[in-house]
mmCIF file of C-alpha atoms (C1' of nucleotides) in Angstrom:
data_model
loop_
_atom_site.group_PDB
_atom_site.id
_atom_site.type_symbol
_atom_site.label_atom_id
_atom_site.label_comp_id
_atom_site.label_asym_id
_atom_site.label_seq_id
_atom_site.Cartn_x
_atom_site.Cartn_y
_atom_site.Cartn_z
ATOM 1 C CA MET A 56 -178.744 172.995 160.880
ATOM 2 C CA THR A 57 -177.021 169.898 162.220
ATOM 3 C CA VAL A 58 -177.281 167.487 164.677
ATOM 4 C CA THR A 59 -176.324 164.266 166.214
ATOM 5 C CA SER A 60 -178.737 161.509 166.283
ATOM 6 C CA ALA A 61 -176.614 160.246 169.161
ATOM 7 C CA ALA A 62 -177.917 156.937 170.697
ATOM 8 C CA ALA A 63 -179.462 158.560 173.442
ATOM 9 C CA THR A 64 -180.763 156.291 175.940
ATOM 10 C CA HIS A 65 -184.146 156.011 175.055
ATOM 11 C CA ALA A 66 -184.795 159.304 172.958
ATOM 12 C CA ASP A 67 -187.411 157.300 171.323
ATOM 13 C CA THR A 68 -189.805 160.257 171.171
ATOM 14 C CA LEU A 69 -191.557 161.712 168.018
ATOM 15 C CA PRO A 70 -189.921 165.117 168.261
ATOM 16 C CA ARG A 71 -186.471 163.641 168.716
ATOM 17 C CA ALA A 72 -187.153 161.387 165.692
ATOM 18 C CA LEU A 73 -188.250 164.344 163.735
ATOM 19 C CA TYR A 74 -185.207 166.442 164.611
ATOM 20 C CA ASP A 75 -182.713 163.533 163.739
ATOM 21 C CA PHE A 76 -184.614 162.551 160.395
ATOM 22 C CA VAL A 77 -184.564 166.330 159.334
ATOM 23 C CA ASP A 78 -180.965 166.663 160.219
ATOM 24 C CA ALA A 79 -180.018 163.523 158.217
ATOM 25 C CA TYR A 80 -181.921 164.817 155.238
ATOM 26 C CA ASP A 81 -180.579 168.272 155.095
ATOM 27 C CA ARG A 82 -176.953 166.887 155.660
ATOM 28 C CA ALA A 83 -177.670 164.501 152.714
ATOM 29 C CA TYR A 84 -178.990 167.272 150.479
ATOM 30 C CA GLU A 85 -176.071 169.464 151.175
ATOM 31 C CA ALA A 86 -173.503 166.808 150.504
ATOM 32 C CA ALA A 87 -175.210 165.959 147.075
ATOM 33 C CA ALA A 88 -175.318 169.821 146.442
ATOM 34 C CA THR A 89 -171.534 170.095 147.249
ATOM 35 C CA SER A 90 -170.641 166.952 145.109
ATOM 36 C CA GLN A 91 -171.608 169.086 142.177
ATOM 37 C CA GLN A 92 -169.848 172.241 143.448
ATOM 38 C CA LEU A 93 -173.272 173.863 144.166
ATOM 39 C CA SER A 94 -174.594 175.505 147.256
ATOM 40 C CA VAL A 95 -178.006 174.516 148.642
ATOM 41 C CA ALA A 96 -179.555 177.657 147.612
ATOM 42 C CA GLN A 97 -178.127 177.077 143.681
ATOM 43 C CA VAL A 98 -179.628 173.775 143.849
ATOM 44 C CA CYS A 99 -182.916 175.221 144.932
ATOM 45 C CA VAL A 100 -183.026 177.523 142.178
ATOM 46 C CA LEU A 101 -181.595 175.102 139.432
ATOM 47 C CA ILE A 102 -184.350 172.292 140.314
ATOM 48 C CA ARG A 103 -187.101 174.872 139.795
ATOM 49 C CA LEU A 104 -186.291 175.420 136.216
ATOM 50 C CA ASP A 105 -187.852 172.668 134.379
ATOM 51 C CA GLU A 106 -189.715 175.359 132.624
ATOM 52 C CA LYS A 107 -188.387 178.757 131.890
ATOM 53 C CA ARG A 108 -189.879 181.361 134.382
ATOM 54 C CA GLY A 109 -189.304 184.748 135.916
ATOM 55 C CA MET A 110 -186.924 185.870 138.988
ATOM 56 C CA SER A 111 -190.322 187.094 140.941
ATOM 57 C CA SER A 112 -191.909 183.815 140.460
ATOM 58 C CA LEU A 113 -188.820 182.094 141.923
ATOM 59 C CA ALA A 114 -188.505 184.555 144.771
ATOM 60 C CA THR A 115 -192.124 183.982 145.868
ATOM 61 C CA GLU A 116 -191.893 180.353 145.828
ATOM 62 C CA LEU A 117 -188.571 180.175 147.725
ATOM 63 C CA GLY A 118 -189.882 182.850 150.177
ATOM 64 C CA CYS A 119 -186.642 185.218 149.799
ATOM 65 C CA ASP A 120 -186.009 188.684 148.530
ATOM 66 C CA ALA A 121 -185.600 189.109 144.674
ATOM 67 C CA SER A 122 -182.254 190.648 145.093
ATOM 68 C CA ASN A 123 -181.251 187.491 146.377
ATOM 69 C CA ILE A 124 -182.331 185.576 143.303
ATOM 70 C CA THR A 125 -180.675 188.086 141.156
ATOM 71 C CA GLN A 126 -177.360 187.050 142.731
ATOM 72 C CA ILE A 127 -177.876 183.293 142.649
ATOM 73 C CA VAL A 128 -178.865 183.383 138.930
ATOM 74 C CA ALA A 129 -175.885 185.550 138.292
ATOM 75 C CA ARG A 130 -173.592 182.812 139.710
ATOM 76 C CA LEU A 131 -175.539 179.980 137.901
ATOM 77 C CA GLU A 132 -175.174 181.955 134.594
ATOM 78 C CA SER A 133 -171.297 182.639 135.240
ATOM 79 C CA ARG A 134 -170.877 178.929 135.257
ATOM 80 C CA GLY A 135 -173.156 178.170 132.264
ATOM 81 C CA LEU A 136 -176.030 176.309 133.918
ATOM 82 C CA VAL A 137 -178.682 178.849 133.202
ATOM 83 C CA ARG A 138 -179.349 181.734 131.068
ATOM 84 C CA ARG A 139 -181.667 184.753 130.981
ATOM 85 C CA GLU A 140 -183.990 185.671 128.065
ATOM 86 C CA PRO A 141 -185.928 188.622 127.636
ATOM 87 C CA SER A 142 -189.664 187.965 128.246
ATOM 88 C CA PRO A 143 -191.440 188.259 124.907
ATOM 89 C CA THR A 144 -194.658 189.828 126.569
ATOM 90 C CA ASP A 145 -193.256 192.045 129.414
ATOM 91 C CA GLY A 146 -190.410 194.211 128.787
ATOM 92 C CA ARG A 147 -189.591 194.422 132.481
ATOM 93 C CA ALA A 148 -189.132 190.529 132.982
ATOM 94 C CA ARG A 149 -186.434 188.108 132.245
ATOM 95 C CA LEU A 150 -187.174 184.309 131.964
ATOM 96 C CA ILE A 151 -184.458 182.240 133.352
ATOM 97 C CA VAL A 152 -183.689 178.954 131.127
ATOM 98 C CA ARG A 153 -181.776 175.885 132.510
ATOM 99 C CA THR A 154 -178.841 175.075 129.677
ATOM 100 C CA ALA A 155 -178.095 171.846 128.650
ATOM 101 C CA ASP A 156 -175.340 171.760 130.841
ATOM 102 C CA GLY A 157 -177.703 172.802 133.702
ATOM 103 C CA ASP A 158 -179.944 169.934 132.861
ATOM 104 C CA ARG A 159 -176.793 167.433 133.167
ATOM 105 C CA THR A 160 -175.786 169.086 136.487
ATOM 106 C CA LYS A 161 -179.257 168.820 137.742
ATOM 107 C CA ALA A 162 -179.164 165.153 136.729
ATOM 108 C CA ARG A 163 -175.822 164.481 138.578
ATOM 109 C CA PHE A 164 -177.248 166.211 141.740
ATOM 110 C CA ASP A 165 -180.440 163.841 141.484
ATOM 111 C CA ALA A 166 -178.167 160.917 141.203
ATOM 112 C CA ALA A 167 -175.936 161.979 144.247
ATOM 113 C CA PHE A 168 -178.835 162.498 146.468
ATOM 114 C CA GLU A 169 -179.414 159.123 147.610
ATOM 115 C CA PHE A 170 -181.352 159.664 150.780
ATOM 116 C CA ALA A 171 -184.673 159.574 149.527
ATOM 117 C CA ARG A 172 -183.829 156.272 147.571
ATOM 118 C CA ASP A 173 -182.349 154.884 150.678
ATOM 119 C CA VAL A 174 -185.558 155.432 152.649
ATOM 120 C CA THR A 175 -187.639 153.709 149.957
ATOM 121 C CA ALA A 176 -185.134 150.874 149.765
ATOM 122 C CA ARG A 177 -185.549 150.316 153.580
ATOM 123 C CA LEU A 178 -189.314 150.221 153.691
ATOM 124 C CA SER A 179 -191.934 148.039 152.278
ATOM 125 C CA ALA A 180 -194.648 149.308 149.828
ATOM 126 C CA GLN A 181 -197.027 149.344 152.800
ATOM 127 C CA GLU A 182 -194.818 151.270 154.992
ATOM 128 C CA ARG A 183 -194.026 153.925 152.209
ATOM 129 C CA GLU A 184 -197.472 154.560 151.880
ATOM 130 C CA GLN A 185 -198.163 154.734 155.755
ATOM 131 C CA LEU A 186 -195.207 157.079 155.988
ATOM 132 C CA THR A 187 -196.398 159.249 153.044
ATOM 133 C CA SER A 188 -199.846 159.479 154.681
ATOM 134 C CA LEU A 189 -198.587 160.038 157.956
ATOM 135 C CA LEU A 190 -196.294 162.993 156.851
ATOM 136 C CA HIS A 191 -199.373 164.777 154.919
ATOM 137 C CA LYS A 192 -201.501 164.363 158.109
ATOM 138 C CA ALA A 193 -198.603 165.704 160.282
ATOM 139 C CA MET A 194 -198.284 168.781 158.431
ATOM 140 C CA GLY A 195 -202.002 169.321 158.520
ATOM 141 C CA ALA A 196 -202.748 168.486 154.901
ATOM 142 C CA MET B 17 -185.299 183.497 154.912
ATOM 143 C CA THR B 18 -183.551 180.564 153.405
ATOM 144 C CA VAL B 19 -183.758 179.389 150.123
ATOM 145 C CA THR B 20 -184.319 175.861 150.869
ATOM 146 C CA SER B 21 -187.786 175.592 150.164
ATOM 147 C CA ALA B 22 -190.754 174.255 149.034
ATOM 148 C CA ALA B 23 -193.168 174.009 146.303
ATOM 149 C CA ALA B 24 -196.596 174.065 145.270
ATOM 150 C CA THR B 25 -197.769 170.977 143.629
ATOM 151 C CA HIS B 26 -199.000 167.820 145.333
ATOM 152 C CA ALA B 27 -197.726 164.530 144.345
ATOM 153 C CA ASP B 28 -198.678 161.611 146.436
ATOM 154 C CA THR B 29 -195.080 160.009 146.340
ATOM 155 C CA LEU B 30 -192.762 159.481 149.279
ATOM 156 C CA PRO B 31 -190.057 161.374 148.169
ATOM 157 C CA ARG B 32 -192.213 164.548 147.512
ATOM 158 C CA ALA B 33 -193.852 164.119 150.908
ATOM 159 C CA LEU B 34 -190.218 164.034 152.551
ATOM 160 C CA TYR B 35 -189.134 167.109 150.669
ATOM 161 C CA ASP B 36 -192.268 168.985 151.609
ATOM 162 C CA PHE B 37 -192.104 167.989 155.190
ATOM 163 C CA VAL B 38 -188.387 168.642 155.643
ATOM 164 C CA ASP B 39 -189.007 172.004 154.114
ATOM 165 C CA ALA B 40 -191.769 172.816 156.392
ATOM 166 C CA TYR B 41 -189.785 171.804 159.388
ATOM 167 C CA ASP B 42 -186.828 173.912 158.507
ATOM 168 C CA ARG B 43 -188.967 177.023 157.656
ATOM 169 C CA ALA B 44 -190.476 176.519 161.121
ATOM 170 C CA TYR B 45 -187.041 176.335 162.749
ATOM 171 C CA GLU B 46 -185.660 179.203 161.139
ATOM 172 C CA ALA B 47 -188.757 181.192 162.000
ATOM 173 C CA ALA B 48 -188.545 180.396 165.713
ATOM 174 C CA ALA B 49 -184.602 181.475 165.625
ATOM 175 C CA THR B 50 -185.503 184.687 163.879
ATOM 176 C CA SER B 51 -188.183 185.230 166.451
ATOM 177 C CA GLN B 52 -185.116 185.449 169.026
ATOM 178 C CA GLN B 53 -182.780 187.279 166.724
ATOM 179 C CA LEU B 54 -180.781 184.408 166.225
ATOM 180 C CA SER B 55 -179.535 182.665 163.116
ATOM 181 C CA VAL B 56 -180.101 178.959 162.655
ATOM 182 C CA ALA B 57 -176.400 178.383 163.253
ATOM 183 C CA GLN B 58 -176.471 180.073 166.579
ATOM 184 C CA VAL B 59 -179.388 178.094 167.762
ATOM 185 C CA CYS B 60 -177.641 174.999 166.706
ATOM 186 C CA VAL B 61 -174.884 176.051 169.120
ATOM 187 C CA LEU B 62 -176.973 177.295 171.856
ATOM 188 C CA ILE B 63 -179.104 174.345 172.404
ATOM 189 C CA ARG B 64 -176.086 172.050 172.660
ATOM 190 C CA LEU B 65 -174.814 174.008 175.725
ATOM 191 C CA ASP B 66 -176.826 172.217 178.599
ATOM 192 C CA GLU B 67 -173.382 171.349 179.984
ATOM 193 C CA LYS B 68 -170.304 173.342 179.284
ATOM 194 C CA ARG B 69 -168.119 171.907 176.677
ATOM 195 C CA GLY B 70 -165.119 172.880 174.312
ATOM 196 C CA MET B 71 -165.211 174.267 170.920
ATOM 197 C CA SER B 72 -163.825 171.298 169.001
ATOM 198 C CA SER B 73 -166.348 169.079 170.567
ATOM 199 C CA LEU B 74 -169.054 171.341 169.167
ATOM 200 C CA ALA B 75 -167.351 171.601 165.652
ATOM 201 C CA THR B 76 -167.225 167.754 165.395
ATOM 202 C CA GLU B 77 -170.936 167.254 166.347
ATOM 203 C CA LEU B 78 -171.920 170.076 164.200
ATOM 204 C CA GLY B 79 -169.938 169.001 161.227
ATOM 205 C CA CYS B 80 -168.298 172.198 160.630
ATOM 206 C CA ASP B 81 -164.786 173.923 160.761
ATOM 207 C CA ALA B 82 -163.371 174.931 164.166
ATOM 208 C CA SER B 83 -163.009 178.580 163.151
ATOM 209 C CA ASN B 84 -166.392 178.596 162.387
ATOM 210 C CA ILE B 85 -167.540 177.927 165.983
ATOM 211 C CA THR B 86 -165.224 180.522 167.191
ATOM 212 C CA GLN B 87 -167.044 183.041 165.251
ATOM 213 C CA ILE B 88 -170.518 181.998 166.205
ATOM 214 C CA VAL B 89 -169.450 181.809 169.875
ATOM 215 C CA ALA B 90 -167.949 185.168 169.657
ATOM 216 C CA ARG B 91 -171.357 186.674 168.426
ATOM 217 C CA LEU B 92 -173.321 184.800 171.072
ATOM 218 C CA GLU B 93 -170.696 185.853 173.737
ATOM 219 C CA SER B 94 -171.127 189.467 172.463
ATOM 220 C CA ARG B 95 -174.853 189.202 173.247
ATOM 221 C CA GLY B 96 -174.268 187.776 176.598
ATOM 222 C CA LEU B 97 -175.846 184.315 175.816
ATOM 223 C CA VAL B 98 -172.580 182.265 176.471
ATOM 224 C CA ARG B 99 -169.349 183.006 178.090
ATOM 225 C CA ARG B 100 -165.777 181.183 177.723
ATOM 226 C CA GLU B 101 -164.050 179.834 180.744
ATOM 227 C CA PRO B 102 -160.505 178.495 180.678
ATOM 228 C CA SER B 103 -160.439 174.662 180.958
ATOM 229 C CA PRO B 104 -158.820 173.434 184.295
ATOM 230 C CA THR B 105 -157.644 170.437 182.955
ATOM 231 C CA ASP B 106 -156.260 171.670 179.363
ATOM 232 C CA GLY B 107 -154.424 174.972 179.084
ATOM 233 C CA ARG B 108 -155.143 175.020 175.319
ATOM 234 C CA ALA B 109 -159.079 174.519 175.695
ATOM 235 C CA ARG B 110 -161.729 176.846 176.459
ATOM 236 C CA LEU B 111 -165.163 175.692 177.925
ATOM 237 C CA ILE B 112 -168.314 177.525 176.612
ATOM 238 C CA VAL B 113 -171.164 178.032 178.920
ATOM 239 C CA ARG B 114 -174.705 179.118 178.497
ATOM 240 C CA THR B 115 -175.374 182.219 180.750
ATOM 241 C CA ALA B 116 -178.746 182.709 182.499
ATOM 242 C CA ASP B 117 -179.702 184.966 179.624
ATOM 243 C CA GLY B 118 -178.816 182.152 177.240
ATOM 244 C CA ASP B 119 -181.030 179.766 179.126
ATOM 245 C CA ARG B 120 -184.023 182.006 178.866
ATOM 246 C CA THR B 121 -183.413 182.731 175.446
ATOM 247 C CA LYS B 122 -183.156 178.900 174.620
ATOM 248 C CA ALA B 123 -186.546 178.581 176.419
ATOM 249 C CA ARG B 124 -188.168 181.084 174.255
ATOM 250 C CA PHE B 125 -186.821 179.511 171.247
ATOM 251 C CA ASP B 126 -188.313 176.249 172.183
ATOM 252 C CA ALA B 127 -191.628 177.919 172.978
ATOM 253 C CA ALA B 128 -191.489 179.509 169.576
ATOM 254 C CA PHE B 129 -190.858 176.184 167.763
ATOM 255 C CA GLU B 130 -194.274 175.014 167.463
ATOM 256 C CA PHE B 131 -193.671 172.475 164.751
ATOM 257 C CA ALA B 132 -193.201 169.613 166.579
ATOM 258 C CA ARG B 133 -196.053 170.136 168.993
ATOM 259 C CA ASP B 134 -198.407 170.679 166.031
ATOM 260 C CA VAL B 135 -197.171 167.439 164.600
ATOM 261 C CA THR B 136 -198.000 165.701 167.904
ATOM 262 C CA ALA B 137 -201.490 167.411 168.269
ATOM 263 C CA ARG B 138 -202.414 166.252 164.761
ATOM 264 C CA LEU B 139 -201.919 162.536 165.173
ATOM 265 C CA SER B 140 -203.169 160.119 167.467
ATOM 266 C CA ALA B 141 -201.137 158.106 169.800
ATOM 267 C CA GLN B 142 -201.043 155.285 167.684
ATOM 268 C CA GLU B 143 -199.912 157.290 164.694
ATOM 269 C CA ARG B 144 -197.190 159.113 166.713
ATOM 270 C CA GLU B 145 -195.820 155.768 167.668
ATOM 271 C CA GLN B 146 -195.931 154.590 163.852
ATOM 272 C CA LEU B 147 -194.375 157.562 162.407
ATOM 273 C CA THR B 148 -191.470 157.576 165.269
ATOM 274 C CA SER B 149 -190.822 153.916 164.384
ATOM 275 C CA LEU B 150 -191.211 154.462 160.640
ATOM 276 C CA LEU B 151 -188.698 157.478 160.560
ATOM 277 C CA HIS B 152 -186.142 155.146 162.696
ATOM 278 C CA LYS B 153 -186.528 152.534 160.182
ATOM 279 C CA ALA B 154 -186.224 155.157 157.166
ATOM 280 C CA MET B 155 -182.830 156.163 158.661
ATOM 281 C CA GLY B 156 -181.538 152.534 158.848
ATOM 282 C CA ALA B 157 -181.701 152.580 162.547
ATOM 283 C "C1'" DT C 12 -145.681 166.118 166.520
ATOM 284 C "C1'" DA C 13 -150.327 166.446 167.333
ATOM 285 C "C1'" DT C 14 -154.148 169.200 169.267
ATOM 286 C "C1'" DT C 15 -156.998 173.516 170.893
ATOM 287 C "C1'" DG C 16 -158.193 177.588 169.487
ATOM 288 C "C1'" DT C 17 -157.800 182.288 166.977
ATOM 289 C "C1'" DT C 18 -156.933 185.384 163.126
ATOM 290 C "C1'" DA C 19 -157.154 186.759 158.407
ATOM 291 C "C1'" DT C 20 -159.026 186.023 153.931
ATOM 292 C "C1'" DA C 21 -162.515 185.012 150.616
ATOM 293 C "C1'" DC C 22 -166.972 183.375 148.802
ATOM 294 C "C1'" DT C 23 -171.689 182.890 149.331
ATOM 295 C "C1'" DC C 24 -176.326 183.682 151.300
ATOM 296 C "C1'" DT C 25 -179.431 187.056 152.674
ATOM 297 C "C1'" DA C 26 -182.158 191.356 153.548
ATOM 298 C "C1'" DT C 27 -182.830 196.405 152.853
ATOM 299 C "C1'" DA C 28 -182.433 200.464 150.368
ATOM 300 C "C1'" DA C 29 -182.195 203.129 146.222
ATOM 301 C "C1'" DC C 30 -182.449 202.794 141.488
ATOM 302 C "C1'" DT C 31 -184.157 201.716 136.272
ATOM 303 C "C1'" DA C 32 -187.221 200.598 133.115
ATOM 304 C "C1'" DT C 33 -191.760 199.226 132.049
ATOM 305 C "C1'" DA C 34 -196.700 198.434 133.016
ATOM 306 C "C1'" DT D 286 -198.446 204.139 140.915
ATOM 307 C "C1'" DA D 287 -197.191 199.453 140.921
ATOM 308 C "C1'" DT D 288 -194.085 195.599 139.313
ATOM 309 C "C1'" DA D 289 -189.790 193.036 137.472
ATOM 310 C "C1'" DG D 290 -185.276 193.405 137.952
ATOM 311 C "C1'" DT D 291 -180.566 195.334 139.357
ATOM 312 C "C1'" DT D 292 -177.023 197.377 142.041
ATOM 313 C "C1'" DA D 293 -174.798 198.641 146.331
ATOM 314 C "C1'" DT D 294 -174.127 197.541 151.163
ATOM 315 C "C1'" DA D 295 -173.694 195.243 155.249
ATOM 316 C "C1'" DG D 296 -174.047 191.283 158.510
ATOM 317 C "C1'" DA D 297 -173.660 186.389 159.032
ATOM 318 C "C1'" DG D 298 -172.196 181.601 157.645
ATOM 319 C "C1'" DT D 299 -168.615 178.813 155.954
ATOM 320 C "C1'" DA D 300 -163.947 176.825 154.524
ATOM 321 C "C1'" DT D 301 -158.884 177.140 154.042
ATOM 322 C "C1'" DA D 302 -154.422 178.632 155.547
ATOM 323 C "C1'" DA D 303 -151.380 180.349 158.687
ATOM 324 C "C1'" DC D 304 -150.290 180.979 163.471
ATOM 325 C "C1'" DA D 305 -149.944 180.814 168.990
ATOM 326 C "C1'" DA D 306 -149.930 178.042 172.959
ATOM 327 C "C1'" DT D 307 -150.079 173.902 175.092
ATOM 328 C "C1'" DA D 308 -150.061 168.619 175.336
#
DNA sequence: TATTGTTATACTCTATAACTATA
DNA sequence: TATAGTTATAGAGTATAACAATA
């Protein structure tokens, strides 16, 4: 998804601000992934491996098919960023583990994704609190 | 589905709220596209055709390669949602035009994308103004 | 020479269906 | 029977490179 937050006359409406903000976020996220030669999908898996876990758990959380996870994990594994271990409790399952190399790559991704830090830096403590609260409310939290 | 997704825990920090909000927005956007049998990329092109325009202009705005646009437009054209016209002023260029059917499909997409309307409905007038303003500031506007 | 757009190619994401091994 | 994961397959997005036609 992509957009131009063009300086439209007075596109000062909330829907437009939402669109532009999400677009900026998504672009920054993808750029950070690309900086580590990763796709967004690969990052989505990599960052969810702070603890070892099974594929079906990942598929559920990411809202995609299990066969999808198989392929993404296979690519991450071929690059040495994760590895598969047999589950000690379930003979069918495999646990995905992020390797030390994967840890370093994730850390570099985090460092490259400056967007959230920029947002934080541009707002006062009170504004940050306000924004956090408004976003929760906007989502129906 | 896209693997761009969300998570389960609920930390009250701004970075986390940003991530969750963008994830919710992206998922809703994709669902609206899917409801019209469109990909997100196809929607991105379709909604930018309120006026006829060339491919390179679209490629620049969307931040992708021109060959990419060629393919997306070809798929939209094969479904009758857009058509290509020769440019009257530049023999190399083609102008992309959204057809009447494309107009209707875009309108149905807009109707299906309820996210922004939901956000609006959940906030008071003052909160909407606050959020709009905070998002602009957060982006460095 | 530079630009507009296309074609060919290759890789990735994604879902569906069929399959295995295990529960 | 149901679940965890894989394989095969196919459609779509994406970029790069090479190309044609025009500016």
